[in-house]
């Protein structure tokens, strides 16, 4: 799969020492932002919060300081301009922005496969998974055996 072979390892030096980060998406990209935040927690021991690009501009923005990491997903539809503007706002506050899709001066651009905007997020998350596995190892975790994670949930 072409999306698996895309190299997102530029993100690892930025995320390896991180304690917190935001993962941002909008529209079709919001679901993968939520999935990526969950995988950061499960496999990398990294506190990540997913937000819609519209919601993060209010209260959560108060946490952003110099060096604060942000991963933004931007598919090629009418949400892209807003994500790019938001990325620039994060950068102006000193954040380190990783941008999957789109281009914003000062952001680290992650390679993506351009296709229909409904499909792009699914391809982006495949690229993300490969990077997240490498990040987990760099942070001293085994991504195949996340701590405290059980695949079966028992209900009583």
Tab-separated table of C-alpha atoms in Angstrom:
chain	number	residue	atom	x	y	z
A	1	UNK	CA	0.000	0.000	0.000
A	2	UNK	CA	1.421	3.383	-1.035
A	3	UNK	CA	0.165	5.189	2.066
A	4	UNK	CA	2.020	2.770	4.369
A	5	UNK	CA	5.276	3.500	2.541
A	6	UNK	CA	5.067	7.285	3.036
A	7	UNK	CA	7.701	8.418	5.521
A	8	UNK	CA	6.315	10.442	8.436
A	9	UNK	CA	9.410	9.891	10.587
A	10	UNK	CA	10.107	13.663	10.514
A	11	UNK	CA	7.565	13.741	13.327
A	12	UNK	CA	9.510	11.471	15.678
A	13	UNK	CA	12.191	13.922	16.927
A	14	UNK	CA	9.454	16.471	17.627
A	15	UNK	CA	7.113	14.034	19.381
A	16	UNK	CA	9.567	11.800	21.232
A	17	UNK	CA	10.093	14.247	24.143
A	18	UNK	CA	6.488	15.549	24.094
A	19	UNK	CA	4.194	15.311	27.101
A	20	UNK	CA	0.995	16.639	25.480
A	21	UNK	CA	-0.220	17.405	21.997
A	22	UNK	CA	-3.284	18.329	20.009
A	23	UNK	CA	-4.496	16.343	17.010
A	24	UNK	CA	-6.757	18.388	14.762
A	25	UNK	CA	-9.089	17.535	11.910
A	26	UNK	CA	-12.288	18.796	10.368
A	27	UNK	CA	-15.063	17.157	8.400
A	28	UNK	CA	-13.938	13.755	7.122
A	29	UNK	CA	-10.616	14.241	8.928
A	30	UNK	CA	-12.056	14.577	12.436
A	31	UNK	CA	-12.522	10.828	12.882
A	32	UNK	CA	-8.884	10.103	12.118
A	33	UNK	CA	-7.778	12.896	14.450
A	34	UNK	CA	-9.687	11.112	17.209
A	35	UNK	CA	-8.162	7.756	16.239
A	36	UNK	CA	-4.638	9.206	16.123
A	37	UNK	CA	-5.039	10.786	19.579
A	38	UNK	CA	-6.178	7.442	20.969
A	39	UNK	CA	-3.207	5.622	19.405
A	40	UNK	CA	-0.763	8.200	20.800
A	41	UNK	CA	-2.163	7.437	24.258
A	42	UNK	CA	-2.336	3.647	23.864
A	43	UNK	CA	0.932	2.928	22.115
A	44	UNK	CA	3.205	5.873	22.927
A	45	UNK	CA	2.191	6.871	26.449
A	46	UNK	CA	1.628	10.371	25.092
A	47	UNK	CA	-1.286	12.534	26.238
A	48	UNK	CA	-3.032	13.606	23.047
A	49	UNK	CA	-6.357	15.352	22.635
A	50	UNK	CA	-8.323	15.428	19.393
A	51	UNK	CA	-10.258	18.513	18.411
A	52	UNK	CA	-12.273	19.812	15.527
A	53	UNK	CA	-10.460	22.713	13.903
A	54	UNK	CA	-13.477	24.859	14.765
A	55	UNK	CA	-13.499	23.951	18.473
A	56	UNK	CA	-9.783	24.141	19.261
A	57	UNK	CA	-9.690	27.883	18.609
A	58	UNK	CA	-11.512	28.648	21.835
A	59	UNK	CA	-10.565	27.307	25.294
A	60	UNK	CA	-7.981	24.683	24.259
A	61	UNK	CA	-5.864	27.297	22.467
A	62	UNK	CA	-4.944	28.727	25.884
A	63	UNK	CA	-2.632	25.714	26.426
A	64	UNK	CA	-0.528	26.385	23.340
A	65	UNK	CA	2.957	27.665	24.090
A	66	UNK	CA	6.333	27.664	22.380
A	67	UNK	CA	7.199	24.105	21.379
A	68	UNK	CA	3.683	22.700	21.901
A	69	UNK	CA	3.187	19.952	19.280
A	70	UNK	CA	0.164	19.848	16.979
A	71	UNK	CA	-0.668	17.253	14.329
A	72	UNK	CA	-3.247	18.521	11.826
A	73	UNK	CA	-4.988	16.426	9.178
A	74	UNK	CA	-6.245	18.288	6.105
A	75	UNK	CA	-8.011	16.552	3.239
A	76	UNK	CA	-8.447	18.323	-0.099
A	77	UNK	CA	-11.922	19.772	0.327
A	78	UNK	CA	-13.432	23.040	1.521
A	79	UNK	CA	-12.059	22.486	5.059
A	80	UNK	CA	-8.427	22.782	3.913
A	81	UNK	CA	-8.233	26.591	3.942
A	82	UNK	CA	-9.462	26.685	7.529
A	83	UNK	CA	-6.950	24.038	8.640
A	84	UNK	CA	-4.112	25.937	6.957
A	85	UNK	CA	-5.188	29.189	8.652
A	86	UNK	CA	-5.407	27.388	11.991
A	87	UNK	CA	-1.939	25.893	11.463
A	88	UNK	CA	-0.600	29.407	10.906
A	89	UNK	CA	-2.285	30.553	14.115
A	90	UNK	CA	-0.633	27.707	16.044
A	91	UNK	CA	2.734	28.590	14.509
A	92	UNK	CA	2.326	32.260	15.452
A	93	UNK	CA	1.900	31.106	19.084
A	94	UNK	CA	5.144	29.112	18.875
A	95	UNK	CA	3.639	25.655	18.341
A	96	UNK	CA	5.426	22.972	16.357
A	97	UNK	CA	2.934	22.003	13.665
A	98	UNK	CA	2.951	18.759	11.708
A	99	UNK	CA	0.610	19.145	8.736
A	100	UNK	CA	-0.712	16.180	6.763
A	101	UNK	CA	-2.248	17.677	3.635
A	102	UNK	CA	-2.061	21.312	2.635
A	103	UNK	CA	0.850	23.696	3.018
A	104	UNK	CA	1.524	26.338	5.628
A	105	UNK	CA	4.753	28.275	6.028
A	106	UNK	CA	6.551	27.146	9.163
A	107	UNK	CA	4.748	23.792	9.417
A	108	UNK	CA	6.451	20.448	8.933
A	109	UNK	CA	4.664	18.986	5.928
A	110	UNK	CA	3.941	15.265	6.068
A	111	UNK	CA	3.542	13.474	2.731
A	112	UNK	CA	0.048	12.367	1.732
A	113	UNK	CA	-1.610	10.776	-1.270
A	114	UNK	CA	-3.994	13.181	-2.965
A	115	UNK	CA	-7.260	11.568	-4.013
A	116	UNK	CA	-10.966	12.070	-3.314
A	117	UNK	CA	-11.355	13.922	0.037
A	118	UNK	CA	-13.514	11.128	1.464
A	119	UNK	CA	-10.677	8.617	0.908
A	120	UNK	CA	-7.698	10.807	1.885
A	121	UNK	CA	-8.211	10.521	5.655
A	122	UNK	CA	-8.142	6.718	5.449
A	123	UNK	CA	-4.842	6.885	3.592
A	124	UNK	CA	-3.438	9.452	6.036
A	125	UNK	CA	-4.206	7.256	9.044
A	126	UNK	CA	-2.281	4.396	7.420
A	127	UNK	CA	0.779	6.632	7.153
A	128	UNK	CA	0.207	7.746	10.730
A	129	UNK	CA	0.098	4.155	12.059
A	130	UNK	CA	3.566	3.422	10.722
A	131	UNK	CA	4.991	6.563	12.330
A	132	UNK	CA	3.164	5.898	15.612
A	133	UNK	CA	4.688	2.414	15.832
A	134	UNK	CA	8.168	3.878	15.375
A	135	UNK	CA	7.433	6.649	17.884
A	136	UNK	CA	6.268	4.106	20.463
A	137	UNK	CA	9.561	2.236	20.149
A	138	UNK	CA	11.535	5.500	20.359
A	139	UNK	CA	9.659	6.317	23.592
A	140	UNK	CA	10.418	2.869	25.047
A	141	UNK	CA	7.063	1.176	24.442
A	142	UNK	CA	6.131	-1.963	22.537
A	143	UNK	CA	3.368	-0.843	20.152
A	144	UNK	CA	2.131	-4.443	19.840
A	145	UNK	CA	1.572	-4.783	23.592
A	146	UNK	CA	0.199	-1.480	24.917
A	147	UNK	CA	0.177	-1.311	28.726
A	148	UNK	CA	-3.185	-1.803	30.426
A	149	UNK	CA	-4.978	-2.440	27.129
A	150	UNK	CA	-7.289	-5.410	26.919
A	151	UNK	CA	-8.802	-6.386	23.593
A	152	UNK	CA	-11.833	-7.897	25.330
A	153	UNK	CA	-14.072	-5.772	27.497
A	154	UNK	CA	-15.993	-7.648	30.162
A	155	UNK	CA	-19.325	-6.244	31.265
A	156	UNK	CA	-21.197	-7.266	34.394
